[in-house]
Short mmCIF file of C-alpha atoms in Angstrom, two decimals:
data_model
loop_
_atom_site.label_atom_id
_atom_site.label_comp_id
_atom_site.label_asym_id
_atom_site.label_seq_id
_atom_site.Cartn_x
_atom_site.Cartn_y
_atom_site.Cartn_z
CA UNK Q 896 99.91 110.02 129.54
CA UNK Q 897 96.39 110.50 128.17
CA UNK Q 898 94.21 113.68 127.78
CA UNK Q 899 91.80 112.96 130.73
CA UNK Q 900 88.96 113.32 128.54
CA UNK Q 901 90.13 109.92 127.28
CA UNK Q 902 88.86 106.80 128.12
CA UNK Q 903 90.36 103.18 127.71
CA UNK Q 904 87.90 100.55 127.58
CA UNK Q 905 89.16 97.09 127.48
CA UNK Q 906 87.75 95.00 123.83
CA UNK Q 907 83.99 94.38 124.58
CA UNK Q 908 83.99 90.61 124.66
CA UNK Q 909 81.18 90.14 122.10
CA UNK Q 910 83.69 91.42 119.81
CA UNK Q 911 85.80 87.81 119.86
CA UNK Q 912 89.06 87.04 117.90
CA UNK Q 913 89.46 89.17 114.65
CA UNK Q 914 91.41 87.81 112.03
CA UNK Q 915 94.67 89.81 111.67
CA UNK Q 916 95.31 88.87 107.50
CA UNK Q 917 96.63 92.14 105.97
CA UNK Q 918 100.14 91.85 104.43
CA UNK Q 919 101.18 94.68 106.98
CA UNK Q 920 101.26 95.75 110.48
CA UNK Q 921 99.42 98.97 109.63
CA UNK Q 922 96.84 96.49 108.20
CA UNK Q 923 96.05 94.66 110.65
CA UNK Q 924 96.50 97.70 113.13
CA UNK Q 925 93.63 98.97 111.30
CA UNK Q 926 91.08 96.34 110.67
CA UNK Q 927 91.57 95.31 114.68
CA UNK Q 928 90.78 99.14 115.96
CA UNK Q 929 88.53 99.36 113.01
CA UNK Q 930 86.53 96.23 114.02
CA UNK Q 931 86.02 97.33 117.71
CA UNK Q 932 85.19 100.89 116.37
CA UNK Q 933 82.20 99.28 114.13
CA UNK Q 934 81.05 97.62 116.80
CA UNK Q 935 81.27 100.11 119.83
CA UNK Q 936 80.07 103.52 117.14
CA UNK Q 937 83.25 105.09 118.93
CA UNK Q 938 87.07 105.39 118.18
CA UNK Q 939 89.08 102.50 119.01
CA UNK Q 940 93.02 102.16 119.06
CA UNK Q 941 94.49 98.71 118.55
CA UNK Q 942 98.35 97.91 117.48
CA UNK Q 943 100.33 95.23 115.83
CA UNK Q 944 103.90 94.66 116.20
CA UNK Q 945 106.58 92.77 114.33
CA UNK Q 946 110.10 91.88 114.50
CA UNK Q 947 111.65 92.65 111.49
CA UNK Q 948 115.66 91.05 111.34
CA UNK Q 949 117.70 92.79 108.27
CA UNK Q 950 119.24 89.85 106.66
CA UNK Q 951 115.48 88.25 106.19
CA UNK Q 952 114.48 91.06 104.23
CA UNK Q 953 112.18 92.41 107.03
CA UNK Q 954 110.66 88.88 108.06
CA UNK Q 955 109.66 87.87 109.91
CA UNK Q 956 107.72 90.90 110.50
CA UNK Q 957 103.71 90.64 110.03
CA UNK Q 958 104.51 86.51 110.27
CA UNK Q 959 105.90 87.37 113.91
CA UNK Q 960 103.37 85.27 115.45
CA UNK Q 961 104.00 82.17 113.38
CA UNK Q 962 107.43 82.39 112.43
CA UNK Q 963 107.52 78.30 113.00
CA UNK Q 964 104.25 77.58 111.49
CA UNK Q 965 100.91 78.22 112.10
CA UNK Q 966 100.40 76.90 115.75
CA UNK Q 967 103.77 77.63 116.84
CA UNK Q 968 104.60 78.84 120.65
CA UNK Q 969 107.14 81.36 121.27
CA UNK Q 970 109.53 79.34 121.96
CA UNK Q 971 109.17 77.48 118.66
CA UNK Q 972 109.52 81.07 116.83
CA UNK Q 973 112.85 81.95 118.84
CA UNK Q 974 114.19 78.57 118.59
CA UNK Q 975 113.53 78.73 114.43
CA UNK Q 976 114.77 82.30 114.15
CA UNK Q 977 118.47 81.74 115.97
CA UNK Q 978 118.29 78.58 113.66
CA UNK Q 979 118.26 80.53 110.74
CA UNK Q 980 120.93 83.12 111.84
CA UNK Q 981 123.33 80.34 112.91
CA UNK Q 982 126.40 81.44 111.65
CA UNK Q 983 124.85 84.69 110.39
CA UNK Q 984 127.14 88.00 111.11
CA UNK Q 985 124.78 90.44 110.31
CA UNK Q 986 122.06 89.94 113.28
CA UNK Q 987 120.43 93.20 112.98
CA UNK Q 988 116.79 93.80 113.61
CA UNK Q 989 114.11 96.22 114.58
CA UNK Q 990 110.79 95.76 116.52
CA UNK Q 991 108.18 97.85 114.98
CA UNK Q 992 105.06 98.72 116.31
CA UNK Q 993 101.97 100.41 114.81
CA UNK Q 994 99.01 101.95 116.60
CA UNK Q 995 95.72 102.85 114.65
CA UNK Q 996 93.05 105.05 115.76
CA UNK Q 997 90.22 104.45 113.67
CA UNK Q 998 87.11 106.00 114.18
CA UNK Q 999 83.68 104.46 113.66
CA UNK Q 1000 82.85 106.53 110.43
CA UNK Q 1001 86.18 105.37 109.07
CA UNK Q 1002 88.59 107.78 109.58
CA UNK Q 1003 91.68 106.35 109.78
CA UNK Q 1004 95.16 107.39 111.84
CA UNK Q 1005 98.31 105.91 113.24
CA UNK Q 1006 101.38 106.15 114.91
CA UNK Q 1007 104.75 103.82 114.21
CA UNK Q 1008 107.42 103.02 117.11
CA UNK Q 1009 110.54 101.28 116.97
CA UNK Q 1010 113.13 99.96 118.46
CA UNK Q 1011 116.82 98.88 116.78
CA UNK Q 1012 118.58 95.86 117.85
CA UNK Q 1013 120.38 92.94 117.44
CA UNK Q 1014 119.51 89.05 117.76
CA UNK Q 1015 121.56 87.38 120.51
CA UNK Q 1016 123.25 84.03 119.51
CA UNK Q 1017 121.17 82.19 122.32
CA UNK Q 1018 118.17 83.09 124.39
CA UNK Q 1019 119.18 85.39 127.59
CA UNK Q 1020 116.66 86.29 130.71
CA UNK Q 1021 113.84 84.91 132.22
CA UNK Q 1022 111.07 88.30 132.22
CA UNK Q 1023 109.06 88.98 128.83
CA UNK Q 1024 108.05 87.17 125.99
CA UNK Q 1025 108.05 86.82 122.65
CA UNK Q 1026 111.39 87.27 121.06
CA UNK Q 1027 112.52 89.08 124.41
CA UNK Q 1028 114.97 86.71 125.38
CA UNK Q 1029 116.89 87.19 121.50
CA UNK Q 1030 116.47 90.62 121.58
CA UNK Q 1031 119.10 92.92 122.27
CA UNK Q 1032 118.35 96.88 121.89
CA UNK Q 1033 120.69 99.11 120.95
CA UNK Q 1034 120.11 101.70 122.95
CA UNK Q 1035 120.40 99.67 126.11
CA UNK Q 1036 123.20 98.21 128.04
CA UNK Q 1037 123.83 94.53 125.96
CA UNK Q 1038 121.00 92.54 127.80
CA UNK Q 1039 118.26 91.41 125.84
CA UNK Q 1040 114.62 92.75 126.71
CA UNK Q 1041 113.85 89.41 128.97
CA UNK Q 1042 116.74 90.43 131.56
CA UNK Q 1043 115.16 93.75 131.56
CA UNK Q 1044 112.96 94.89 133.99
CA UNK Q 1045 109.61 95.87 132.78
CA UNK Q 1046 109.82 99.94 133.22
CA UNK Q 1047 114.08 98.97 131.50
CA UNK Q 1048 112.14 97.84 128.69
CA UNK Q 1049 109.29 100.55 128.68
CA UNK Q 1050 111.68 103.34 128.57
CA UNK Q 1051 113.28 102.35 124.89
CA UNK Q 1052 110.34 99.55 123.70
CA UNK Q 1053 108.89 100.04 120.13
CA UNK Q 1054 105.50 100.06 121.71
CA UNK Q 1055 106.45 102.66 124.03
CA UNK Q 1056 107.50 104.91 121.42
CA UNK Q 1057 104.50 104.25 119.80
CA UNK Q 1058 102.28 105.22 122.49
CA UNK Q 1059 103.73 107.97 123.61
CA UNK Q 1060 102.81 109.77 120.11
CA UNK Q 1061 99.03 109.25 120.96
CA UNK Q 1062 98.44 112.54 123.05
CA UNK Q 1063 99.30 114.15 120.51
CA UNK Q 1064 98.11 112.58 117.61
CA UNK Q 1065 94.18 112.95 119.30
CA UNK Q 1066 94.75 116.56 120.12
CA UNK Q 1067 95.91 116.66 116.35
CA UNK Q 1068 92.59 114.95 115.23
CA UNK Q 1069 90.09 116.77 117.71
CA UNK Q 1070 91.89 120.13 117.42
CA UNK Q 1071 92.91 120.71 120.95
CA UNK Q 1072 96.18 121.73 122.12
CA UNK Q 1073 99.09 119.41 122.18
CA UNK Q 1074 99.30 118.14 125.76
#
């Protein structure tokens, strides 16, 4: 999918947890790739990703994580968010991911991906995580994301839409032709 003059390094591990605080998922896209990128004097990509449910205004979106609280599992955060739809009838929602490229000077691009859905009324399948089990796309076939198999999910995911922008969003920055 990449140019091969592109390498993917996994996060050095001197670089340890960074704080993901921005009131967005482009912010905290950025200060992730742009941490790496300070450390590494190279471009760095990171993402963030969010579920964001209509009738909650868009949350929990950036809160995602800790939907429940601040140590809350995933299971906590899909068990509070189908207790605050109970009886709801509009269950639509969106996964949205964004993917930064930040280079270490600063310069600063990204991508978005998403994916349109509904939340189920209980949790369905076994493979995935997050809120895969309550996630229903609408471009699928009515099963959530967790009774998906892994290249089902890949081929209409938020994050794969996102990343398959990439190729051409570097050939964009380093003037080369589009892949």
């Amino acid at each position: 999918m990449l140019p091969n003059w592109v390498e993917l390094v996994p996060r050095p591990s001197e670089v340890g947890d960074i704080d993901e605080d921005a009131p967005t998922l482009e912010g905290n896209a950025i200060i992730k790739a742009n941490e790496i990128a300070q450390f590494a004097s190279e471009w760095a990509i990171a993402d963030d990703t969010g579920l964001e449910v209509e009738v909650l205004h868009g949350a929990p979106g950036v809160h995602s994580a800790r939907f429940a609280g601040e140590n809350a599992t995933d299971a906590d955060n899909r068990a509070r968010l189908l207790q605050v739809l109970e009886g709801a009838t509009n269950r639509a929602a969106q996964f949205r991911t964004v993917v930064a490229l930040v280079s270490a000077k600063g310069d600063i691009h990204f991508v978005t991906g998403k994916c349109a859905g509904v939340i189920a009324d209980k949790e369905r399948g076994d493979n995935g995580f997050g809120y895969d089990s309550v996630f229903i796309p609408t471009d699928g076939d009515g099963r959530t994301f967790a009774e998906m198999s892994d290249a089902e999910k890949d081929a209409v995911s938020h994050r794969g839409r996102a990343l398959v922008q990439v190729p051409d969003l570097l050939a964009r920055i380093f003037g080369l032709p589009t892949p």
